[in-house]
């Protein structure tokens, strides 16, 4: 037994430390966990469960962990939670700042995310009825700031020109080197970054959606930042644009995340706006997809002009005129009356909300145009458009096109891919080829720096307005 | 700079964590420490000293650390201390026992040796005026129990049949995995074991003395255990024998270690014993080499017969008769009178002391005979005999042969090699080839298990007596 455990399997120190205890039981059988040619774990007796691994998607706001059977690739459990680093700031800039100015900042941010991952691991393992200590492998994706903080590397370089990550390569180390207590012996791979503002989350989206592209295609992941990658004739082009948190419900008067009570759809039925609310409750606010729909409906009804101004309303039907109130920057549109609202207050879409959307969609759309221009591709030549992320999955494509967030693609060519970053992490978890591919894809993307991009700057101005119907 | 640091140099996580701080200084120059293709350390500016490493010899009693310039191989400093684990027992059996029975035993023993190594590292670095954190590499030798404890691996398997070490392979890991705080990023290699009772210390002796043998040769390292390796016609044979601590001055009435005040030489001058004392002081006791000489002198003078009995003395000169006193087991020989002794008490060699030496030398000699028999070699065919270790370096070869500790080799063929284990660790520190050779040598030794060896058992009985002059 010792011979098998030691001679060719390159045991880790932890496995060696465990061995005397295991051998003391004089087991008739040993179970060795061998990952990348290293024996990482050794237990007496037959295997006491499937070989499992975790795929981790560290979002600025939400952390999601999937527990997979490493042999079948089947999902055994998943768990999600708010990224506890939000206590130190909502966005990556705030986190970078905190790590840069507070001497203990990096330590705190790193500890928060390590603990969160430990918690998610335990939760998912409990659900799947496996021991966290037997988790053999893990993969991690996130934007570069999130993965820097997970690794305990100060992200300060991501906040100043040239916004370079400390490394573009993937990093594979045992869990304990990352300070993971729940899975100290798991072999954990942090997928590579493309650039400081195009992290391993984007590589995940690429793996999931466009690793083996059949024709020209575009992947767009819209969060607080919008990341997008275009494939055309053997080349990949990528860029990132600050979108602001409007589509996640922040900086919008009655904005909220896409949870129970959120207005997620707005339709024009018999000339009147009709709201669909998540879980069918009375509305509490407006999430990203509802926000797009509202603006599309306002545009279609003529209540909103292409400059983003809520019209005076004389030419509108009386019911619409009744919904508009206020003047100038205080002008607003009534979404739900007080008695129809779960908050006890009427819900409005304000001129300010509309301005936020114009900024956000202008930036995203300009980035897409810049990518298309760089590749020399027209919007009609794009055969498939992949929308990743929660917002991308729930938005109504027609509304996104109506307000000009997306170019006038054929809606039939637009596919939602859900959590593309997480899906990529899952693929990389179960396949060495996918991990190698991630490394290759990250290297091959030609990165556009929008700050210097003339097309982007001109488009940003142009795309602030809404398209004419 | 980032590109160089990351693209091909496979930085360690620690190096990546250090990088933002280093880059924040906007250095014109970077110094990267690259060990085995991994960038382990990164600093701003030009190199601030030589590239250094440590060679560590963990003895059951004494721990020695050498600090070397990794480029020139020159020794910059060395430091030694008592192994603090002696608080938990003098010999390996006591340490194995403590690790086995006390739930915290392994942790305590491991912590003691880690702290000792940290202390020695700091001391040697201070002397050499280098920063411990810049130590790039380390090698470690010791008997299997010592290296198990250094690695934090329970040595319980070394205490019970088949006395197998947890691994026969070398182990290379960053210092922090071994819990070394003084050199967390040093790449540390624990040299391989040959068997449970033939550790990496013996591999070190082989590297230093017989890695490229020109003819039949034997290396013997006598401590509490005696380890020996014989090379003959392309094969290596090795074994280990319990010698007891007699040659280290323990279990001997006035025994002591080879320090100031120890009788280290005894000659017969004009028919009378003449003592040489370390540092020329008044004698405080008898160390191993003095013990051998005393017995040789007693044998030559006729005061000790070949069965190990101090004779009655009627036929001895009057001065000798006066030195002998007591009867039966209490019979003893006066080495130094009360007024000539630094302890204020007369120093004697007792019948019991002589019995201890008979046991120890019988065991060592029988082992050598068993090795020679196994290889089919006579003692005259051995072209070189290497004596390693403190005792081996200081003993008088003629006395060792006179009392039968060694077979009747030609004394001109016997060479003291000093701390052979440490010398081997030093060779392995500065050369990848030597590290590979260590691995090969450890595998090639054919191990004799003396418990089952008939030659050993018969010789042990025979070699208890002293040779006739």
JSON list of C-alpha atoms in Angstrom, two decimals, chain A residues 2 6-17 19-24 106 110 148 150-157 162 164-169 171 173-174 176-179 194 443, chain B residues 2 6-17 19-24 106 110 148 150-157 162 164-169 171 173-174 176-179 194 443:
[
{"chain": "A", "resi": 2, "resn": "UNK", "atom": "CA", "xyz": [2.71, 2.46, 0.97]},
{"chain": "A", "resi": 6, "resn": "UNK", "atom": "CA", "xyz": [4.40, 6.98, -2.62]},
{"chain": "A", "resi": 7, "resn": "UNK", "atom": "CA", "xyz": [6.41, 5.62, -5.48]},
{"chain": "A", "resi": 8, "resn": "UNK", "atom": "CA", "xyz": [4.86, 7.26, -8.47]},
{"chain": "A", "resi": 9, "resn": "UNK", "atom": "CA", "xyz": [1.95, 9.31, -7.22]},
{"chain": "A", "resi": 10, "resn": "UNK", "atom": "CA", "xyz": [3.86, 12.31, -5.95]},
{"chain": "A", "resi": 11, "resn": "UNK", "atom": "CA", "xyz": [1.86, 12.64, -2.78]},
{"chain": "A", "resi": 12, "resn": "UNK", "atom": "CA", "xyz": [1.31, 16.09, -1.34]},
{"chain": "A", "resi": 13, "resn": "UNK", "atom": "CA", "xyz": [2.65, 16.81, 2.12]},
{"chain": "A", "resi": 14, "resn": "UNK", "atom": "CA", "xyz": [-0.91, 16.76, 3.45]},
{"chain": "A", "resi": 15, "resn": "UNK", "atom": "CA", "xyz": [-1.47, 13.28, 2.02]},
{"chain": "A", "resi": 16, "resn": "UNK", "atom": "CA", "xyz": [1.80, 12.09, 3.56]},
{"chain": "A", "resi": 17, "resn": "UNK", "atom": "CA", "xyz": [0.78, 13.57, 6.90]},
{"chain": "A", "resi": 19, "resn": "UNK", "atom": "CA", "xyz": [-0.98, 8.40, 5.75]},
{"chain": "A", "resi": 20, "resn": "UNK", "atom": "CA", "xyz": [0.29, 7.18, 9.16]},
{"chain": "A", "resi": 21, "resn": "UNK", "atom": "CA", "xyz": [-3.18, 7.59, 10.62]},
{"chain": "A", "resi": 22, "resn": "UNK", "atom": "CA", "xyz": [-4.78, 5.77, 7.70]},
{"chain": "A", "resi": 23, "resn": "UNK", "atom": "CA", "xyz": [-2.25, 2.93, 7.78]},
{"chain": "A", "resi": 24, "resn": "UNK", "atom": "CA", "xyz": [-2.66, 2.55, 11.53]},
{"chain": "A", "resi": 106, "resn": "UNK", "atom": "CA", "xyz": [-6.37, 43.74, 1.37]},
{"chain": "A", "resi": 110, "resn": "UNK", "atom": "CA", "xyz": [-9.35, 38.64, 1.13]},
{"chain": "A", "resi": 148, "resn": "UNK", "atom": "CA", "xyz": [-6.85, 39.37, -7.22]},
{"chain": "A", "resi": 150, "resn": "UNK", "atom": "CA", "xyz": [-9.40, 36.03, -3.75]},
{"chain": "A", "resi": 151, "resn": "UNK", "atom": "CA", "xyz": [-5.68, 35.33, -4.27]},
{"chain": "A", "resi": 152, "resn": "UNK", "atom": "CA", "xyz": [-4.67, 37.93, -1.68]},
{"chain": "A", "resi": 153, "resn": "UNK", "atom": "CA", "xyz": [-2.93, 40.01, -4.34]},
{"chain": "A", "resi": 154, "resn": "UNK", "atom": "CA", "xyz": [-3.31, 43.76, -4.07]},
{"chain": "A", "resi": 155, "resn": "UNK", "atom": "CA", "xyz": [-5.40, 44.95, -7.05]},
{"chain": "A", "resi": 156, "resn": "UNK", "atom": "CA", "xyz": [-4.02, 48.48, -6.93]},
{"chain": "A", "resi": 157, "resn": "UNK", "atom": "CA", "xyz": [-2.52, 48.09, -10.42]},
{"chain": "A", "resi": 162, "resn": "UNK", "atom": "CA", "xyz": [-2.09, 50.76, -17.65]},
{"chain": "A", "resi": 164, "resn": "UNK", "atom": "CA", "xyz": [-2.65, 45.65, -15.80]},
{"chain": "A", "resi": 165, "resn": "UNK", "atom": "CA", "xyz": [-3.40, 42.53, -13.78]},
{"chain": "A", "resi": 166, "resn": "UNK", "atom": "CA", "xyz": [-0.48, 41.07, -11.84]},
{"chain": "A", "resi": 167, "resn": "UNK", "atom": "CA", "xyz": [-0.64, 38.02, -14.05]},
{"chain": "A", "resi": 168, "resn": "UNK", "atom": "CA", "xyz": [-2.44, 36.99, -17.21]},
{"chain": "A", "resi": 169, "resn": "UNK", "atom": "CA", "xyz": [-1.82, 33.32, -16.52]},
{"chain": "A", "resi": 171, "resn": "UNK", "atom": "CA", "xyz": [-2.89, 29.95, -11.22]},
{"chain": "A", "resi": 173, "resn": "UNK", "atom": "CA", "xyz": [-2.53, 25.76, -6.22]},
{"chain": "A", "resi": 174, "resn": "UNK", "atom": "CA", "xyz": [-3.94, 23.69, -3.36]},
{"chain": "A", "resi": 176, "resn": "UNK", "atom": "CA", "xyz": [-4.94, 25.89, 1.57]},
{"chain": "A", "resi": 177, "resn": "UNK", "atom": "CA", "xyz": [-2.58, 28.24, -0.30]},
{"chain": "A", "resi": 178, "resn": "UNK", "atom": "CA", "xyz": [-5.64, 30.35, -1.04]},
{"chain": "A", "resi": 179, "resn": "UNK", "atom": "CA", "xyz": [-6.62, 30.05, 2.62]},
{"chain": "A", "resi": 194, "resn": "UNK", "atom": "CA", "xyz": [-7.41, 38.68, -20.63]},
{"chain": "A", "resi": 443, "resn": "UNK", "atom": "CA", "xyz": [-3.98, 35.05, -24.88]},
{"chain": "B", "resi": 2, "resn": "UNK", "atom": "CA", "xyz": [5.29, 42.54, -15.41]},
{"chain": "B", "resi": 6, "resn": "UNK", "atom": "CA", "xyz": [4.75, 36.53, -15.20]},
{"chain": "B", "resi": 7, "resn": "UNK", "atom": "CA", "xyz": [4.85, 35.20, -18.69]},
{"chain": "B", "resi": 8, "resn": "UNK", "atom": "CA", "xyz": [7.30, 32.35, -18.43]},
{"chain": "B", "resi": 9, "resn": "UNK", "atom": "CA", "xyz": [8.62, 32.38, -14.90]},
{"chain": "B", "resi": 10, "resn": "UNK", "atom": "CA", "xyz": [5.72, 30.65, -13.19]},
{"chain": "B", "resi": 11, "resn": "UNK", "atom": "CA", "xyz": [5.69, 32.94, -10.20]},
{"chain": "B", "resi": 12, "resn": "UNK", "atom": "CA", "xyz": [4.67, 31.56, -6.85]},
{"chain": "B", "resi": 13, "resn": "UNK", "atom": "CA", "xyz": [1.62, 33.04, -5.16]},
{"chain": "B", "resi": 14, "resn": "UNK", "atom": "CA", "xyz": [3.92, 34.75, -2.66]},
{"chain": "B", "resi": 15, "resn": "UNK", "atom": "CA", "xyz": [5.88, 36.40, -5.47]},
{"chain": "B", "resi": 16, "resn": "UNK", "atom": "CA", "xyz": [2.61, 37.56, -7.06]},
{"chain": "B", "resi": 17, "resn": "UNK", "atom": "CA", "xyz": [1.45, 38.94, -3.74]},
{"chain": "B", "resi": 19, "resn": "UNK", "atom": "CA", "xyz": [4.62, 42.26, -6.90]},
{"chain": "B", "resi": 20, "resn": "UNK", "atom": "CA", "xyz": [2.09, 45.12, -6.48]},
{"chain": "B", "resi": 21, "resn": "UNK", "atom": "CA", "xyz": [4.16, 46.55, -3.65]},
{"chain": "B", "resi": 22, "resn": "UNK", "atom": "CA", "xyz": [7.36, 46.28, -5.66]},
{"chain": "B", "resi": 23, "resn": "UNK", "atom": "CA", "xyz": [5.83, 47.79, -8.77]},
{"chain": "B", "resi": 24, "resn": "UNK", "atom": "CA", "xyz": [4.34, 50.66, -6.77]},
{"chain": "B", "resi": 106, "resn": "UNK", "atom": "CA", "xyz": [3.60, 15.21, 16.85]},
{"chain": "B", "resi": 110, "resn": "UNK", "atom": "CA", "xyz": [7.34, 19.35, 14.86]},
{"chain": "B", "resi": 148, "resn": "UNK", "atom": "CA", "xyz": [9.33, 12.73, 9.49]},
{"chain": "B", "resi": 150, "resn": "UNK", "atom": "CA", "xyz": [10.42, 17.98, 10.49]},
{"chain": "B", "resi": 151, "resn": "UNK", "atom": "CA", "xyz": [7.76, 17.32, 7.84]},
{"chain": "B", "resi": 152, "resn": "UNK", "atom": "CA", "xyz": [5.03, 16.97, 10.46]},
{"chain": "B", "resi": 153, "resn": "UNK", "atom": "CA", "xyz": [4.47, 13.33, 9.50]},
{"chain": "B", "resi": 154, "resn": "UNK", "atom": "CA", "xyz": [3.83, 10.91, 12.33]},
{"chain": "B", "resi": 155, "resn": "UNK", "atom": "CA", "xyz": [6.81, 8.54, 12.55]},
{"chain": "B", "resi": 156, "resn": "UNK", "atom": "CA", "xyz": [4.81, 5.79, 14.25]},
{"chain": "B", "resi": 157, "resn": "UNK", "atom": "CA", "xyz": [5.44, 3.43, 11.33]},
{"chain": "B", "resi": 162, "resn": "UNK", "atom": "CA", "xyz": [8.16, -3.37, 8.89]},
{"chain": "B", "resi": 164, "resn": "UNK", "atom": "CA", "xyz": [8.84, 1.62, 6.81]},
{"chain": "B", "resi": 165, "resn": "UNK", "atom": "CA", "xyz": [9.14, 5.36, 6.23]},
{"chain": "B", "resi": 166, "resn": "UNK", "atom": "CA", "xyz": [6.03, 7.05, 4.84]},
{"chain": "B", "resi": 167, "resn": "UNK", "atom": "CA", "xyz": [7.97, 7.81, 1.68]},
{"chain": "B", "resi": 168, "resn": "UNK", "atom": "CA", "xyz": [11.31, 6.85, 0.20]},
{"chain": "B", "resi": 169, "resn": "UNK", "atom": "CA", "xyz": [11.25, 9.80, -2.17]},
{"chain": "B", "resi": 171, "resn": "UNK", "atom": "CA", "xyz": [10.17, 15.97, -0.96]},
{"chain": "B", "resi": 173, "resn": "UNK", "atom": "CA", "xyz": [8.24, 22.22, -1.18]},
{"chain": "B", "resi": 174, "resn": "UNK", "atom": "CA", "xyz": [8.40, 25.89, -0.26]},
{"chain": "B", "resi": 176, "resn": "UNK", "atom": "CA", "xyz": [6.24, 27.81, 4.41]},
{"chain": "B", "resi": 177, "resn": "UNK", "atom": "CA", "xyz": [4.71, 24.38, 3.73]},
{"chain": "B", "resi": 178, "resn": "UNK", "atom": "CA", "xyz": [7.17, 23.02, 6.28]},
{"chain": "B", "resi": 179, "resn": "UNK", "atom": "CA", "xyz": [6.19, 25.88, 8.58]},
{"chain": "B", "resi": 194, "resn": "UNK", "atom": "CA", "xyz": [16.81, 4.43, 1.98]},
{"chain": "B", "resi": 443, "resn": "UNK", "atom": "CA", "xyz": [16.95, 3.47, -4.50]}
]
